[in-house]
mmCIF file of C-alpha atoms and ligand atoms in Angstrom:
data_model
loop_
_atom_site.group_PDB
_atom_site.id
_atom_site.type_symbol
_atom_site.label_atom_id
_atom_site.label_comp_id
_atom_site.label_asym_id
_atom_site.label_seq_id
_atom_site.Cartn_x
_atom_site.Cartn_y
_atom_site.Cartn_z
ATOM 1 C CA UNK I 1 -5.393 16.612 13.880
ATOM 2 C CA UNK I 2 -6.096 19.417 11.635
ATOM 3 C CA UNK I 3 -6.761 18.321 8.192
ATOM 4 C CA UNK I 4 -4.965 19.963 5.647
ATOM 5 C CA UNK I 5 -7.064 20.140 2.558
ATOM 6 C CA UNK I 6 -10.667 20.446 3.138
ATOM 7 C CA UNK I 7 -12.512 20.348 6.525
ATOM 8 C CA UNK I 8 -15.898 19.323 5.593
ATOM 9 C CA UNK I 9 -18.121 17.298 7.847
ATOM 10 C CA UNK I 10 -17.430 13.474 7.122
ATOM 11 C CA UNK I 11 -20.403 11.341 7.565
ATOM 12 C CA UNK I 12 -18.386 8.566 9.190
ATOM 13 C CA UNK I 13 -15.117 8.852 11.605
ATOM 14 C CA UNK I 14 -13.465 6.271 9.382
ATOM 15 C CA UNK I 15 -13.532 8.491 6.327
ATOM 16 C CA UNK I 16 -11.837 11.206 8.303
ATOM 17 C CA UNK I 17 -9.342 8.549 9.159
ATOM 18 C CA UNK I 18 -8.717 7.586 5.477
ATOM 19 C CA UNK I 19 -8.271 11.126 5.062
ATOM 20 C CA UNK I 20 -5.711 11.664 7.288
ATOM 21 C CA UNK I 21 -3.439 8.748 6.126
ATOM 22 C CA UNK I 22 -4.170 9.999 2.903
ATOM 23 C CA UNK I 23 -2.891 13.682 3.704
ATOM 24 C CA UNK I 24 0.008 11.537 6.153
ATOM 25 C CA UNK I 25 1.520 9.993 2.461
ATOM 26 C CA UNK I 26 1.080 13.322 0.943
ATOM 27 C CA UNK I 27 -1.907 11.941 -1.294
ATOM 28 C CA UNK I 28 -4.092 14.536 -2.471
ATOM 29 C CA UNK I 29 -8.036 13.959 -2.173
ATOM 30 C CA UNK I 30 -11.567 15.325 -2.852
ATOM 31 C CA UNK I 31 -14.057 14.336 -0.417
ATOM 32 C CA UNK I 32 -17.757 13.652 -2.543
ATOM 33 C CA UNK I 33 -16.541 15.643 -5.348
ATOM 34 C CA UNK I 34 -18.872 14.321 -7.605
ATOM 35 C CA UNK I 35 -22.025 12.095 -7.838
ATOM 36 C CA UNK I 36 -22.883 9.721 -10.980
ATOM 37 C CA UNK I 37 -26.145 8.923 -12.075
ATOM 38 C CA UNK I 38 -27.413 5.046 -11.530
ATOM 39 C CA UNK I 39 -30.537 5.353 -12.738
ATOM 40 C CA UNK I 40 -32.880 6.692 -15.581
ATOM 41 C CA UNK I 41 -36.428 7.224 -15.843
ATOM 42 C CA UNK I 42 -36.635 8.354 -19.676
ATOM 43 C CA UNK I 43 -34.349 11.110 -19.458
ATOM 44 C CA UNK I 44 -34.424 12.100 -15.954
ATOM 45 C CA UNK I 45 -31.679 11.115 -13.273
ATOM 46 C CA UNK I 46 -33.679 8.981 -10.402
ATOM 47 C CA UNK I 47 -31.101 7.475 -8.626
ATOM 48 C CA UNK I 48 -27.236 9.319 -7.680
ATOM 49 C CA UNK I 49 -24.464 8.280 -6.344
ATOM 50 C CA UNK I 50 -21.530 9.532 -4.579
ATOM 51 C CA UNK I 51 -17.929 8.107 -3.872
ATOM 52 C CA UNK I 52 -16.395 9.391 -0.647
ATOM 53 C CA UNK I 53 -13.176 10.230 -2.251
ATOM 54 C CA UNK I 54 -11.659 11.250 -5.204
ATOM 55 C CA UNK I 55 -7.764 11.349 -5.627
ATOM 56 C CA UNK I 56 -6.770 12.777 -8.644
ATOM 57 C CA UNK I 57 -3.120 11.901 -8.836
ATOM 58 C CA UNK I 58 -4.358 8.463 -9.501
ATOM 59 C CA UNK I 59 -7.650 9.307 -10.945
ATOM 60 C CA UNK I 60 -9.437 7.016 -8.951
ATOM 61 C CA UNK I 61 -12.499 7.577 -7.019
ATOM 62 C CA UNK I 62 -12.963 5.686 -3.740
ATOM 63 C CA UNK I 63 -16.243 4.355 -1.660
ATOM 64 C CA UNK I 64 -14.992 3.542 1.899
ATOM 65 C CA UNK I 65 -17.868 0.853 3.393
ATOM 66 C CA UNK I 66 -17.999 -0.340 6.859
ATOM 67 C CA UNK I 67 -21.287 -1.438 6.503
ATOM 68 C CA UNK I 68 -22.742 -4.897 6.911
ATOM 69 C CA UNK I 69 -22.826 -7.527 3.897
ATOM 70 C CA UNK I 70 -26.141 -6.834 2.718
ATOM 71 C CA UNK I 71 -25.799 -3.161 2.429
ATOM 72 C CA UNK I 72 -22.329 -4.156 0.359
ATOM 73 C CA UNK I 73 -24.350 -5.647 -2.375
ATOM 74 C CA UNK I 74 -26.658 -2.784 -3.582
ATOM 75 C CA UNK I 75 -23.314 -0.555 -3.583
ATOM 76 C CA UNK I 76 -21.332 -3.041 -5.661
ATOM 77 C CA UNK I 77 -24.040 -3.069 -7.807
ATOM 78 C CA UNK I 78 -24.473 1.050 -7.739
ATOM 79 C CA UNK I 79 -20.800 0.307 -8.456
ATOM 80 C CA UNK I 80 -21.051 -1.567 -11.602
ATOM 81 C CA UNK I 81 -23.716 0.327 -12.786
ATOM 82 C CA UNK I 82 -21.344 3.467 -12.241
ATOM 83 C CA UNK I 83 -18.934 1.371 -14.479
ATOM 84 C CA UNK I 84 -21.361 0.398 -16.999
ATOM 85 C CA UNK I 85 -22.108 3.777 -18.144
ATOM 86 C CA UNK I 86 -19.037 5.823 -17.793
ATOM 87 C CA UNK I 87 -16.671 2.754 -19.000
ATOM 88 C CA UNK I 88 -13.117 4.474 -18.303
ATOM 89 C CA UNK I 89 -13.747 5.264 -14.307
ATOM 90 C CA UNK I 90 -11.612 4.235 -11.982
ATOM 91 C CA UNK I 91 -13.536 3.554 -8.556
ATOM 92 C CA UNK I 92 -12.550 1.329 -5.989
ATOM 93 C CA UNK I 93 -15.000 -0.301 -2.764
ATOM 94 C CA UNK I 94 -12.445 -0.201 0.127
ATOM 95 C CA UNK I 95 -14.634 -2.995 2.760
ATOM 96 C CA UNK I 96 -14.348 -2.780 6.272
ATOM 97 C CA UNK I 97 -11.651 -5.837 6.123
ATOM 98 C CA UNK I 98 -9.527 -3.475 3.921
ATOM 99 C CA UNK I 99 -9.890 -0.603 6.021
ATOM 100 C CA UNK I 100 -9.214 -2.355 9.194
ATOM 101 C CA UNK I 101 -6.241 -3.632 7.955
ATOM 102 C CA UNK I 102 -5.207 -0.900 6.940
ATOM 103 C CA UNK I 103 -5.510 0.778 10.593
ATOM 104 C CA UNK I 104 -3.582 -2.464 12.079
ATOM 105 C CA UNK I 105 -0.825 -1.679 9.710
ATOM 106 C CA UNK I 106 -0.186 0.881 11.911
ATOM 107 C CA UNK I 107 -1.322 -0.520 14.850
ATOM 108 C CA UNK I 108 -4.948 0.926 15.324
ATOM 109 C CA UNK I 109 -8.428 -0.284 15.020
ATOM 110 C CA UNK I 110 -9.875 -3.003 16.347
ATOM 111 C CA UNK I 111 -7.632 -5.305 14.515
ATOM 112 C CA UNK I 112 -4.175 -3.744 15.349
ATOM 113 C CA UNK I 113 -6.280 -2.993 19.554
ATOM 114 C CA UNK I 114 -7.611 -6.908 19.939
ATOM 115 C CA UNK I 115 -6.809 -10.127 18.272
ATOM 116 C CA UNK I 116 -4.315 -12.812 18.468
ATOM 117 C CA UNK I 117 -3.104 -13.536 14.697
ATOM 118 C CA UNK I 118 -2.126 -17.278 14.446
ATOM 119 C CA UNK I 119 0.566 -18.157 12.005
ATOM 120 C CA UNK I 120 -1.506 -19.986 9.512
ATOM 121 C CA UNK I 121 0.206 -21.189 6.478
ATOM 122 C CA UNK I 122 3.246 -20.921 4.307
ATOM 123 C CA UNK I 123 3.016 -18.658 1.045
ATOM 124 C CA UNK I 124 6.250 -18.977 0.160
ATOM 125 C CA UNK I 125 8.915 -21.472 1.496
ATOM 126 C CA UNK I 126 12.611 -20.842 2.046
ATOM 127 C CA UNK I 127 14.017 -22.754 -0.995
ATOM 128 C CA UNK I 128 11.129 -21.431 -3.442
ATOM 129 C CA UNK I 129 12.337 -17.885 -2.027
ATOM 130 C CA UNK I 130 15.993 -18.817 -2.563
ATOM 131 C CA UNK I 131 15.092 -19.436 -6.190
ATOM 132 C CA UNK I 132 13.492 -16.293 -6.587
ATOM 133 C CA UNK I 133 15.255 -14.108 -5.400
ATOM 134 C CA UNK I 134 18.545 -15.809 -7.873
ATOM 135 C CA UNK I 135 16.222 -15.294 -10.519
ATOM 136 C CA UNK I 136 15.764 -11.576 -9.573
ATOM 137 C CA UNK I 137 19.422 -11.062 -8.827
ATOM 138 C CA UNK I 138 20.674 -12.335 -12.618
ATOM 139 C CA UNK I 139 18.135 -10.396 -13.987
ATOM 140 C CA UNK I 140 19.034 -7.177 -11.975
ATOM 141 C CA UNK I 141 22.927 -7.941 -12.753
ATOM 142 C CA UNK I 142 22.250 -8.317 -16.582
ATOM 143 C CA UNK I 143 20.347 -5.179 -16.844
ATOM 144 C CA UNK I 144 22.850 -3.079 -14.455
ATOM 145 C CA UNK I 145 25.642 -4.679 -16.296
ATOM 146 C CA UNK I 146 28.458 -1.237 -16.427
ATOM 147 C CA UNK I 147 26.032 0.854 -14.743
ATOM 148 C CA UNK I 148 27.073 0.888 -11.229
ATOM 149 C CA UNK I 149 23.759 0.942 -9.691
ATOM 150 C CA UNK I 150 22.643 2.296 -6.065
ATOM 151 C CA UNK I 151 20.395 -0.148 -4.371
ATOM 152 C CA UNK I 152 18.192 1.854 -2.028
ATOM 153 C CA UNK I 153 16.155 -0.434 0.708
ATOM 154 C CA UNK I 154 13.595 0.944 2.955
ATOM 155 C CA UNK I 155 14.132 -0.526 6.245
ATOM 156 C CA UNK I 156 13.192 -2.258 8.401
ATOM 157 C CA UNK I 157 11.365 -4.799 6.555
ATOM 158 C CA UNK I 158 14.173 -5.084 3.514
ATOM 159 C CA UNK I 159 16.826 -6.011 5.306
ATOM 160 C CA UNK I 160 16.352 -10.021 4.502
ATOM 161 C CA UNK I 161 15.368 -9.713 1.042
ATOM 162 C CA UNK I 162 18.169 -6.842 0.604
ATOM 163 C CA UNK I 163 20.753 -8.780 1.928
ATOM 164 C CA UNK I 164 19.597 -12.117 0.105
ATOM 165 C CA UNK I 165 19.754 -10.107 -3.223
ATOM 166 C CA UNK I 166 22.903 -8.010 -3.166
ATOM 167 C CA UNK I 167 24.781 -11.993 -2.923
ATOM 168 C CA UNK I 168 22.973 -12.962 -6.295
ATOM 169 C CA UNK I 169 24.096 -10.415 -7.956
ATOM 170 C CA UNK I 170 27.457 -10.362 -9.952
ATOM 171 C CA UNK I 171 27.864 -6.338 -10.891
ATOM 172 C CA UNK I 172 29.463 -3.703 -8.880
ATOM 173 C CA UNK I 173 27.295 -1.480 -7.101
ATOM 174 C CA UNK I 174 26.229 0.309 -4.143
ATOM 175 C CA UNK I 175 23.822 -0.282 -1.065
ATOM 176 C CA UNK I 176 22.032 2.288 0.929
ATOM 177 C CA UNK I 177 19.104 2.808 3.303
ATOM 178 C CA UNK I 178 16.181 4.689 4.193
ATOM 179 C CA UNK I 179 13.500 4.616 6.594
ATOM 180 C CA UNK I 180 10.566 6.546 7.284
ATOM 181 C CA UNK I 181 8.377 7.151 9.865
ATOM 182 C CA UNK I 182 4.656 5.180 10.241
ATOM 183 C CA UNK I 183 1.515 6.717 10.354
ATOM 184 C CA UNK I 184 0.200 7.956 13.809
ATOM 185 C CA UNK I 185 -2.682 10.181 15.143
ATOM 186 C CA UNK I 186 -0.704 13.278 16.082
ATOM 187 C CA UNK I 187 2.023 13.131 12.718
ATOM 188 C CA UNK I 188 0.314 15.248 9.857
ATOM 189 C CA UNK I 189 2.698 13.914 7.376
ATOM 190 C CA UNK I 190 5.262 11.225 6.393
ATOM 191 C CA UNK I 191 9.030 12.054 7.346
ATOM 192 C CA UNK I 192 12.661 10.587 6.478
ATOM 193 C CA UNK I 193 13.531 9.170 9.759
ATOM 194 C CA UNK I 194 16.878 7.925 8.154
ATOM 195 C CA UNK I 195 18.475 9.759 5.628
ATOM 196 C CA UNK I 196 20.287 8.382 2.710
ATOM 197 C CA UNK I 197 24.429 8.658 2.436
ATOM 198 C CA UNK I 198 24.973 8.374 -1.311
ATOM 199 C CA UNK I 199 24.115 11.160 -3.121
ATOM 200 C CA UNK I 200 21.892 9.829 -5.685
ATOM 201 C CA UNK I 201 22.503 13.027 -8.621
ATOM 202 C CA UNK I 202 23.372 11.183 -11.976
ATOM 203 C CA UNK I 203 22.970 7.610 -10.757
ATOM 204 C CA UNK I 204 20.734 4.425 -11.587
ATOM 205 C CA UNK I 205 18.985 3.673 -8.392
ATOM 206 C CA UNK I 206 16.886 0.758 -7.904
ATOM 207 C CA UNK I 207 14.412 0.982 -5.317
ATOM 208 C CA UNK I 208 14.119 -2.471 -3.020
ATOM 209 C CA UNK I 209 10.805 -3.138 -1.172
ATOM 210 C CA UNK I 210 9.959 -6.163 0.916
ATOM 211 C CA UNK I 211 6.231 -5.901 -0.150
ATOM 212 C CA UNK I 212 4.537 -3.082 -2.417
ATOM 213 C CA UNK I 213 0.746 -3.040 -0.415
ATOM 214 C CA UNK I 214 -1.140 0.206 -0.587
ATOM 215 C CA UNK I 215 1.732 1.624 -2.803
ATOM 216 C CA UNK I 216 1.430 4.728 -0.579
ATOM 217 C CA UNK I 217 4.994 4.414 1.098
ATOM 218 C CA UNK I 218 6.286 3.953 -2.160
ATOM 219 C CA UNK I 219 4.602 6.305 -4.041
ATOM 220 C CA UNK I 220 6.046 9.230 -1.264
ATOM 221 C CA UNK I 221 9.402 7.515 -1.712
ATOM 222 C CA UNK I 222 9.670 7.901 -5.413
ATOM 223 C CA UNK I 223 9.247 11.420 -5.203
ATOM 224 C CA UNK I 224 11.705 11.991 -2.817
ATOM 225 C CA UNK I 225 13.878 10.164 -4.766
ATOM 226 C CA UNK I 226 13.305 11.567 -8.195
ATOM 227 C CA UNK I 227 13.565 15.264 -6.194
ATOM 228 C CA UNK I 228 17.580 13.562 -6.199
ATOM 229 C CA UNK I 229 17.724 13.624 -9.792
ATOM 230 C CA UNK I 230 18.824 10.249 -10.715
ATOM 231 C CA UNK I 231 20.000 8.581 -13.783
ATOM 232 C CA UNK I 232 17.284 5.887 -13.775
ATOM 233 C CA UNK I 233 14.751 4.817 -10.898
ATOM 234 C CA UNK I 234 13.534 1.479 -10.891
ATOM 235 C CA UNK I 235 11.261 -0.484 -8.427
ATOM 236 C CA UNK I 236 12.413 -4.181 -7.200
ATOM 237 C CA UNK I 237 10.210 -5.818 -4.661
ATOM 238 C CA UNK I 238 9.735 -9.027 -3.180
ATOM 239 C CA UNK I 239 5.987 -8.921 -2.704
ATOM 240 C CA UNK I 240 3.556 -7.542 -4.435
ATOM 241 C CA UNK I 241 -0.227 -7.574 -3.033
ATOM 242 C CA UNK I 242 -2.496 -5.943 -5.634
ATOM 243 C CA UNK I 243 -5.312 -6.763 -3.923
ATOM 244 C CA UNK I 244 -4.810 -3.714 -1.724
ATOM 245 C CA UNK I 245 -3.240 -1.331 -4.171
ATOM 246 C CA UNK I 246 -4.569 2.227 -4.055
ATOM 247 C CA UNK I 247 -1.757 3.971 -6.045
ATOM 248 C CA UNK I 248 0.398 2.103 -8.741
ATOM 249 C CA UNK I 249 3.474 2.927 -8.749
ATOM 250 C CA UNK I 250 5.462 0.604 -11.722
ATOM 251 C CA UNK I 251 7.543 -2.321 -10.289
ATOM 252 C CA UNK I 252 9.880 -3.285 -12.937
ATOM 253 C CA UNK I 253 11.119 -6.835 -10.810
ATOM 254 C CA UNK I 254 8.272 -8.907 -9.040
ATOM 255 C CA UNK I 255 9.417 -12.047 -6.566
ATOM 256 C CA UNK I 256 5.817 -13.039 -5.968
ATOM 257 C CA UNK I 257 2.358 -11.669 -6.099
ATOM 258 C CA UNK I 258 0.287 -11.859 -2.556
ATOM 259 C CA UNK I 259 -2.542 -12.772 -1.563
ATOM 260 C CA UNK I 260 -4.923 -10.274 0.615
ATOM 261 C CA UNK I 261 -3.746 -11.477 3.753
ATOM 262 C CA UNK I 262 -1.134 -10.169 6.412
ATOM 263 C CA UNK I 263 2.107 -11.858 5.328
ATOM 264 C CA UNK I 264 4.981 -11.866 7.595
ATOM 265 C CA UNK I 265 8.175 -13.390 8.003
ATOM 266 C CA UNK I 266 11.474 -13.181 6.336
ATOM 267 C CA UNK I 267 12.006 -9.636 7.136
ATOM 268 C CA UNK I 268 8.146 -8.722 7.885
ATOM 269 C CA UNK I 269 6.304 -7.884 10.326
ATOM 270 C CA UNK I 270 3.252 -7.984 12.344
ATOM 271 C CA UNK I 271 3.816 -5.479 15.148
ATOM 272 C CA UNK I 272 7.232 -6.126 15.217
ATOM 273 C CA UNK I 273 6.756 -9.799 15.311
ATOM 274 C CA UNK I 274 8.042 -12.436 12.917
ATOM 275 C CA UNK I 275 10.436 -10.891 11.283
ATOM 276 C CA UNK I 276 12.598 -14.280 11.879
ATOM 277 C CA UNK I 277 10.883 -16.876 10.214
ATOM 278 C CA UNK I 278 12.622 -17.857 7.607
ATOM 279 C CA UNK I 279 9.560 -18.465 5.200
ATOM 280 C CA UNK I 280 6.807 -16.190 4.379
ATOM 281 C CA UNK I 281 3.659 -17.048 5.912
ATOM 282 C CA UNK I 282 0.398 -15.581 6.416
ATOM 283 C CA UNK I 283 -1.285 -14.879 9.798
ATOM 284 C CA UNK I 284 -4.609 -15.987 10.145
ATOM 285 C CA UNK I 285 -6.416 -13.013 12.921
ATOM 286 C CA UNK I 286 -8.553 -14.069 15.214
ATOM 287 C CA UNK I 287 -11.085 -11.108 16.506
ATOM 288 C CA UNK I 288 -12.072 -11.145 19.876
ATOM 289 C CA UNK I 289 -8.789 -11.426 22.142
ATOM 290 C CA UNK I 290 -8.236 -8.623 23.965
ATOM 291 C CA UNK I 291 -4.372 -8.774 23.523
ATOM 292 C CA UNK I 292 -4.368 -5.282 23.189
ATOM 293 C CA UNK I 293 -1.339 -5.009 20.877
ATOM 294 C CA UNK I 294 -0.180 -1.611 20.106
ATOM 295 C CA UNK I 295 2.739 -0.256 17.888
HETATM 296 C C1 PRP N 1 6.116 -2.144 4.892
HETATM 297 C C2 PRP N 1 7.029 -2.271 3.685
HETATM 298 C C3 PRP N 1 6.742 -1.063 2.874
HETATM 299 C C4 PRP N 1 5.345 -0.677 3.281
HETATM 300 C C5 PRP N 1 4.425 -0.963 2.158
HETATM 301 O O1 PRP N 1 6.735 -1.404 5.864
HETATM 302 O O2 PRP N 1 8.372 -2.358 4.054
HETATM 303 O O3 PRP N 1 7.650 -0.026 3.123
HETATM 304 O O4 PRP N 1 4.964 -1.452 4.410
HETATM 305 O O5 PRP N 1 3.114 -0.619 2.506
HETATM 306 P P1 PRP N 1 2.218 0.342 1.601
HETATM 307 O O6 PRP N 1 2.387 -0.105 0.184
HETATM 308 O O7 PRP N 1 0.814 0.093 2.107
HETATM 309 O O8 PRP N 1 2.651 1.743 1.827
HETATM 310 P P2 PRP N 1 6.167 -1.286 7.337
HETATM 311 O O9 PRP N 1 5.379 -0.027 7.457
HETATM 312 O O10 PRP N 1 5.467 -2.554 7.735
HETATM 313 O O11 PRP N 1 7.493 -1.081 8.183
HETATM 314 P P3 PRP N 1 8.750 -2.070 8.337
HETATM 315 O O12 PRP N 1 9.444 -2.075 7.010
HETATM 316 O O13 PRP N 1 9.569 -1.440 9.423
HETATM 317 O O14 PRP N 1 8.250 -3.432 8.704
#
């Protein structure tokens, strides 16, 4: 695939990767823009270093590793020492872990190509999500109160969590839903797959998510629906995993923050699996197997 912004030789196939999901969610990115001293002799620069990516829309450089443990150290401490002396930059490490589950998101790498993930325990039980999601829904229903809101779910994994919520509400409003396409070699960019049927102009639309990861989906979504010119736009999602943001988009109604692990169940997925537990669990992925899963 071509790449859209730059074409510069990347030193490893994975950053060219990054890039393209990067360009897929319409992110924009620098690739080595700049380099930051790490260390001084006296007044002259002895040691540099150089972040694979900036993306300025977030302001946030990023330094995509797949190397082994030992080579991780010296660059978290390059890191720190980055941070140390310019205090408000943003840079991220992305490990190999985080970039290979990224890829088995969308059902590539050797994660998404060869393992057999093993439910492994429950994050969040059916009762505890009951609760939550009430909570969520009399919150949602006292700030909505006579405003008629548009609920807009992304599907497919919303659909539990959508319809859980709409029944603990108590205000009129409206449900609709979107879905767009995943990430794959040959697509350049993100597309509506499912359009929405309410026309959004003048309304106070409440996003719903089943979990807020990456924030890239989102972050792609909120354009498109600010480009409808509604009254309000709000974010509601179930899950939340920080760990892995890379954008941050704000989520005005939390059910629970995850933990950096693949959670699935009640609504979500692993390839397409799982989506009918009625908990949320997390899937513990053993390397190895040659299952050869693929989206
Ligand atoms: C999930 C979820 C979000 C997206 C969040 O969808 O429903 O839309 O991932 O991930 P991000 O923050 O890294 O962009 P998924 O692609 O698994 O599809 P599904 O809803 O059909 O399960």
């Amino acid at each position: 695939m071509a790449l859209k912004v730059h074409d510069p030789l990347f030193a490893h196939p994975s950053e060219s990767e990054f890039a393209q999901i990067l360009d897929f969610y319409g992110i924009e990115w620098d690739y080595e823009p700049a380099s930051f001293p790490t260390e001084y002799d006296g007044e002259r620069v002895v040691e540099m270093f150089t972040p694979d990516f900036y993306l300025p829309q977030m302001d946030l450089y990023i330094e995509l590793t797949t190397l082994k443990q030992s080579l991780i150290t010296r660059k978290n401490r390059k890191l720190r020492r980055i941070r140390e002396l310019n205090p408000d930059i943003n840079i991220r490490l992305l490990y190999r872990r985080d970039f290979h589950r990224l890829m088995a998101k969308f059902g590539f790498g050797p994660l998404g190509a060869s393992e057999t993930p093993v439910l492994d325990r429950v994050l969040f039980g059916t009762g505890q999500i009951a609760i939550r999601v009430g909570e969520l829904g009399r919150e949602i229903s006292t700030d909505y109160d006579g405003k008629d809101p548009v609920l807009v779910g992304v599907l497919r994994g919303v659909f539990c969590f959508m319809a859980d919520l709409i029944r603990q509400t108590s205000v009129p409003m409206s449900v609709d839903f979107m879905s767009v396409s995943y990430y794959e070699h040959d697509e350049t960019t993100v597309k509506i797959t499912k359009e929405l049927d309410i026309d959004l102009e003048g309304r106070h639309v409440l996003m719903v998510e089943d979990i807020v990861d990456t924030g890239m989906t989102l972050n792609y979504l909120l354009e498109y629906l600010r480009s409808k010119n509604p009254a309000s736009l709000e974010v509601c999602t179930l899950l939340d995993k920080k760990a892995r943001r890379l954008t941050d988009p704000e989520l005005k109604y939390v059910g629970f923050e995850a933990p950096d692990e693949f959670v699935v169940g009640y609504g979500l997925d692993y390839i397409e699996e799982y989506r009918n537990l009625p908990f949320i669990g997390s899937l513990r992925v053993d390397a190895g197997d040659a299952a050869n899963k693929a989206k």
